[in-house]
Amino acid sequence: MTDRASFPILKNSVILQIMEEVEIPLTEAELVEPGRCKERIREVFARLLMLCWGMTSESDLSTLPHRLTSPNNNNNNANTTIFTHPELYKDALPEIKFFTLLSKLMTICGNPDGFGFKDLQNPTPKRLKKQLSA
């Protein structure tokens, strides 16, 4: 991971102003101490995904096609899952899609550090500020 970004790291006040303009609620306390409000930070990322990917609700994630399919299936159905018991994964797939789209968004935005599960489980002020600046 690198500290070098291809974009300017915005000041807190600018990030908060932009979030307000795109109607994504975020407080300075949440920006400064994201580890204390992980669920709110997840909501912020979900709203960014919805805005950037043109979704109307987070439940749209469950309707997106997933890549957990068999490339060599015999019935030529591209949506056949590779799992023998796909019902075991029905709750995990939306989270995986959420994370995958968020990672892709960070890459598209030019964030060289990308996005990891740690950014949702233990967000830090420095990384959050960099991600929201992207």
PDB file of C-alpha atoms in Angstrom:
ATOM      1  CA  MET A   1       0.000   0.000   0.000  1.00  0.00           C
ATOM      2  CA  THR A   2       1.202   3.425  -0.832  1.00  0.00           C
ATOM      3  CA  ASP A   3       0.614   6.889   0.614  1.00  0.00           C
ATOM      4  CA  ARG A   4       0.748   8.390  -2.850  1.00  0.00           C
ATOM      5  CA  ALA A   5      -2.627   9.277  -4.368  1.00  0.00           C
ATOM      6  CA  SER A   6      -3.473  10.518  -7.835  1.00  0.00           C
ATOM      7  CA  PHE A   7      -5.964  12.947  -6.325  1.00  0.00           C
ATOM      8  CA  PRO A   8      -5.833  15.594  -3.608  1.00  0.00           C
ATOM      9  CA  ILE A   9      -6.788  14.557  -0.083  1.00  0.00           C
ATOM     10  CA  LEU A  10      -9.680  16.844   0.777  1.00  0.00           C
ATOM     11  CA  LYS A  11     -10.151  18.703   4.034  1.00  0.00           C
ATOM     12  CA  ASN A  12     -12.850  17.443   6.368  1.00  0.00           C
ATOM     13  CA  SER A  13     -15.035  20.480   5.702  1.00  0.00           C
ATOM     14  CA  VAL A  14     -14.908  19.865   1.936  1.00  0.00           C
ATOM     15  CA  ILE A  15     -15.730  16.169   2.322  1.00  0.00           C
ATOM     16  CA  LEU A  16     -18.686  17.014   4.562  1.00  0.00           C
ATOM     17  CA  GLN A  17     -19.905  19.663   2.104  1.00  0.00           C
ATOM     18  CA  ILE A  18     -19.743  17.209  -0.805  1.00  0.00           C
ATOM     19  CA  MET A  19     -21.544  14.530   1.200  1.00  0.00           C
ATOM     20  CA  GLU A  20     -24.267  17.047   2.014  1.00  0.00           C
ATOM     21  CA  GLU A  21     -24.571  18.036  -1.671  1.00  0.00           C
ATOM     22  CA  VAL A  22     -25.068  14.412  -2.735  1.00  0.00           C
ATOM     23  CA  GLU A  23     -27.442  13.865   0.197  1.00  0.00           C
ATOM     24  CA  ILE A  24     -25.302  11.345   2.047  1.00  0.00           C
ATOM     25  CA  PRO A  25     -25.480  12.076   5.780  1.00  0.00           C
ATOM     26  CA  LEU A  26     -22.068  12.214   7.443  1.00  0.00           C
ATOM     27  CA  THR A  27     -20.996  14.113  10.540  1.00  0.00           C
ATOM     28  CA  GLU A  28     -17.563  15.403  11.415  1.00  0.00           C
ATOM     29  CA  ALA A  29     -17.486  13.065  14.427  1.00  0.00           C
ATOM     30  CA  GLU A  30     -18.075  10.086  12.103  1.00  0.00           C
ATOM     31  CA  LEU A  31     -15.345  11.287   9.754  1.00  0.00           C
ATOM     32  CA  VAL A  32     -12.858  11.877  12.581  1.00  0.00           C
ATOM     33  CA  GLU A  33     -13.633   8.688  14.535  1.00  0.00           C
ATOM     34  CA  PRO A  34     -15.026   6.168  12.026  1.00  0.00           C
ATOM     35  CA  GLY A  35     -14.118   3.198  14.217  1.00  0.00           C
ATOM     36  CA  ARG A  36     -16.765   4.286  16.721  1.00  0.00           C
ATOM     37  CA  CYS A  37     -19.554   4.217  14.123  1.00  0.00           C
ATOM     38  CA  LYS A  38     -18.776   1.348  11.745  1.00  0.00           C
ATOM     39  CA  GLU A  39     -22.405   0.818  10.751  1.00  0.00           C
ATOM     40  CA  ARG A  40     -22.786   4.483   9.775  1.00  0.00           C
ATOM     41  CA  ILE A  41     -19.597   4.316   7.689  1.00  0.00           C
ATOM     42  CA  ARG A  42     -20.948   1.213   5.978  1.00  0.00           C
ATOM     43  CA  GLU A  43     -24.159   3.163   5.235  1.00  0.00           C
ATOM     44  CA  VAL A  44     -22.089   6.004   3.748  1.00  0.00           C
ATOM     45  CA  PHE A  45     -20.292   3.553   1.457  1.00  0.00           C
ATOM     46  CA  ALA A  46     -23.599   1.902   0.544  1.00  0.00           C
ATOM     47  CA  ARG A  47     -25.079   5.282  -0.407  1.00  0.00           C
ATOM     48  CA  LEU A  48     -21.967   6.082  -2.482  1.00  0.00           C
ATOM     49  CA  LEU A  49     -22.332   2.765  -4.293  1.00  0.00           C
ATOM     50  CA  MET A  50     -25.986   3.434  -4.968  1.00  0.00           C
ATOM     51  CA  LEU A  51     -25.131   6.887  -6.316  1.00  0.00           C
ATOM     52  CA  CYS A  52     -22.201   5.781  -8.478  1.00  0.00           C
ATOM     53  CA  TRP A  53     -23.706   2.526  -9.806  1.00  0.00           C
ATOM     54  CA  GLY A  54     -27.197   3.962 -10.353  1.00  0.00           C
ATOM     55  CA  MET A  55     -28.955   1.776  -7.793  1.00  0.00           C
ATOM     56  CA  THR A  56     -32.093   2.907  -6.017  1.00  0.00           C
ATOM     57  CA  SER A  57     -31.594   0.849  -2.867  1.00  0.00           C
ATOM     58  CA  GLU A  58     -29.014  -1.395  -1.259  1.00  0.00           C
ATOM     59  CA  SER A  59     -31.319  -4.336  -1.926  1.00  0.00           C
ATOM     60  CA  ASP A  60     -30.396  -3.893  -5.618  1.00  0.00           C
ATOM     61  CA  LEU A  61     -27.168  -5.704  -4.714  1.00  0.00           C
ATOM     62  CA  SER A  62     -29.090  -8.947  -4.412  1.00  0.00           C
ATOM     63  CA  THR A  63     -30.374  -8.623  -7.977  1.00  0.00           C
ATOM     64  CA  LEU A  64     -26.956  -8.066  -9.517  1.00  0.00           C
ATOM     65  CA  PRO A  65     -25.439 -11.061 -11.269  1.00  0.00           C
ATOM     66  CA  HIS A  66     -22.558 -12.635  -9.414  1.00  0.00           C
ATOM     67  CA  ARG A  67     -19.421 -14.285 -10.694  1.00  0.00           C
ATOM     68  CA  LEU A  68     -19.701 -17.348  -8.515  1.00  0.00           C
ATOM     69  CA  THR A  69     -20.780 -19.437 -11.465  1.00  0.00           C
ATOM     70  CA  SER A  70     -19.457 -22.509 -13.153  1.00  0.00           C
ATOM     71  CA  PRO A  71     -17.607 -21.624 -16.378  1.00  0.00           C
ATOM     72  CA  ASN A  72     -17.914 -25.178 -17.722  1.00  0.00           C
ATOM     73  CA  ASN A  73     -21.455 -26.094 -16.756  1.00  0.00           C
ATOM     74  CA  ASN A  74     -23.185 -28.725 -18.836  1.00  0.00           C
ATOM     75  CA  ASN A  75     -26.591 -27.112 -19.184  1.00  0.00           C
ATOM     76  CA  ASN A  76     -25.240 -23.876 -20.750  1.00  0.00           C
ATOM     77  CA  ASN A  77     -26.949 -21.808 -18.062  1.00  0.00           C
ATOM     78  CA  ALA A  78     -24.555 -18.995 -17.169  1.00  0.00           C
ATOM     79  CA  ASN A  79     -26.304 -18.456 -13.831  1.00  0.00           C
ATOM     80  CA  THR A  80     -25.675 -21.939 -12.468  1.00  0.00           C
ATOM     81  CA  THR A  81     -23.767 -21.597  -9.218  1.00  0.00           C
ATOM     82  CA  ILE A  82     -20.700 -23.670  -8.440  1.00  0.00           C
ATOM     83  CA  PHE A  83     -22.014 -24.375  -4.945  1.00  0.00           C
ATOM     84  CA  THR A  84     -23.615 -27.702  -4.169  1.00  0.00           C
ATOM     85  CA  HIS A  85     -25.804 -25.978  -1.547  1.00  0.00           C
ATOM     86  CA  PRO A  86     -26.251 -22.362  -2.708  1.00  0.00           C
ATOM     87  CA  GLU A  87     -28.844 -21.698   0.016  1.00  0.00           C
ATOM     88  CA  LEU A  88     -25.980 -21.710   2.523  1.00  0.00           C
ATOM     89  CA  TYR A  89     -24.499 -18.639   0.834  1.00  0.00           C
ATOM     90  CA  LYS A  90     -27.633 -16.591   0.180  1.00  0.00           C
ATOM     91  CA  ASP A  91     -26.879 -14.179   3.051  1.00  0.00           C
ATOM     92  CA  ALA A  92     -23.187 -13.873   2.208  1.00  0.00           C
ATOM     93  CA  LEU A  93     -23.545 -13.126  -1.512  1.00  0.00           C
ATOM     94  CA  PRO A  94     -25.005  -9.608  -1.075  1.00  0.00           C
ATOM     95  CA  GLU A  95     -22.112  -8.756   1.276  1.00  0.00           C
ATOM     96  CA  ILE A  96     -19.584 -10.143  -1.189  1.00  0.00           C
ATOM     97  CA  LYS A  97     -21.185  -8.144  -4.006  1.00  0.00           C
ATOM     98  CA  PHE A  98     -21.189  -5.024  -1.822  1.00  0.00           C
ATOM     99  CA  PHE A  99     -17.520  -5.430  -1.043  1.00  0.00           C
ATOM    100  CA  THR A 100     -16.607  -6.283  -4.664  1.00  0.00           C
ATOM    101  CA  LEU A 101     -18.398  -3.237  -6.068  1.00  0.00           C
ATOM    102  CA  LEU A 102     -16.846  -1.003  -3.421  1.00  0.00           C
ATOM    103  CA  SER A 103     -13.379  -2.325  -4.232  1.00  0.00           C
ATOM    104  CA  LYS A 104     -14.005  -1.767  -7.929  1.00  0.00           C
ATOM    105  CA  LEU A 105     -15.256   1.765  -7.260  1.00  0.00           C
ATOM    106  CA  MET A 106     -12.091   2.609  -5.318  1.00  0.00           C
ATOM    107  CA  THR A 107      -9.952   1.273  -8.176  1.00  0.00           C
ATOM    108  CA  ILE A 108     -11.910   3.262 -10.764  1.00  0.00           C
ATOM    109  CA  CYS A 109     -11.543   6.401  -8.635  1.00  0.00           C
ATOM    110  CA  GLY A 110      -7.774   5.988  -8.663  1.00  0.00           C
ATOM    111  CA  ASN A 111      -7.316   5.061  -5.030  1.00  0.00           C
ATOM    112  CA  PRO A 112      -3.990   3.183  -5.087  1.00  0.00           C
ATOM    113  CA  ASP A 113      -4.679   1.577  -1.709  1.00  0.00           C
ATOM    114  CA  GLY A 114      -7.897   0.013  -2.905  1.00  0.00           C
ATOM    115  CA  PHE A 115     -10.405  -1.203  -0.380  1.00  0.00           C
ATOM    116  CA  GLY A 116     -10.258  -4.071   2.081  1.00  0.00           C
ATOM    117  CA  PHE A 117     -12.552  -5.798   4.549  1.00  0.00           C
ATOM    118  CA  LYS A 118     -10.602  -4.000   7.253  1.00  0.00           C
ATOM    119  CA  ASP A 119     -11.970  -0.705   5.913  1.00  0.00           C
ATOM    120  CA  LEU A 120     -15.454  -1.860   6.925  1.00  0.00           C
ATOM    121  CA  GLN A 121     -14.512  -3.724  10.104  1.00  0.00           C
ATOM    122  CA  ASN A 122     -12.000  -1.237  11.485  1.00  0.00           C
ATOM    123  CA  PRO A 123     -12.165   2.039   9.538  1.00  0.00           C
ATOM    124  CA  THR A 124      -9.448   4.570  10.283  1.00  0.00           C
ATOM    125  CA  PRO A 125      -9.752   8.334   9.855  1.00  0.00           C
ATOM    126  CA  LYS A 126      -6.782   8.541   7.471  1.00  0.00           C
ATOM    127  CA  ARG A 127      -8.000   5.810   5.097  1.00  0.00           C
ATOM    128  CA  LEU A 128     -11.622   6.961   5.231  1.00  0.00           C
ATOM    129  CA  LYS A 129     -10.617  10.512   4.370  1.00  0.00           C
ATOM    130  CA  LYS A 130      -8.509   9.215   1.466  1.00  0.00           C
ATOM    131  CA  GLN A 131     -11.317   6.977   0.219  1.00  0.00           C
ATOM    132  CA  LEU A 132     -13.895   9.763   0.374  1.00  0.00           C
ATOM    133  CA  SER A 133     -11.472  12.132  -1.349  1.00  0.00           C
ATOM    134  CA  ALA A 134     -11.169   9.710  -4.259  1.00  0.00           C
TER     135      ALA A 134
END
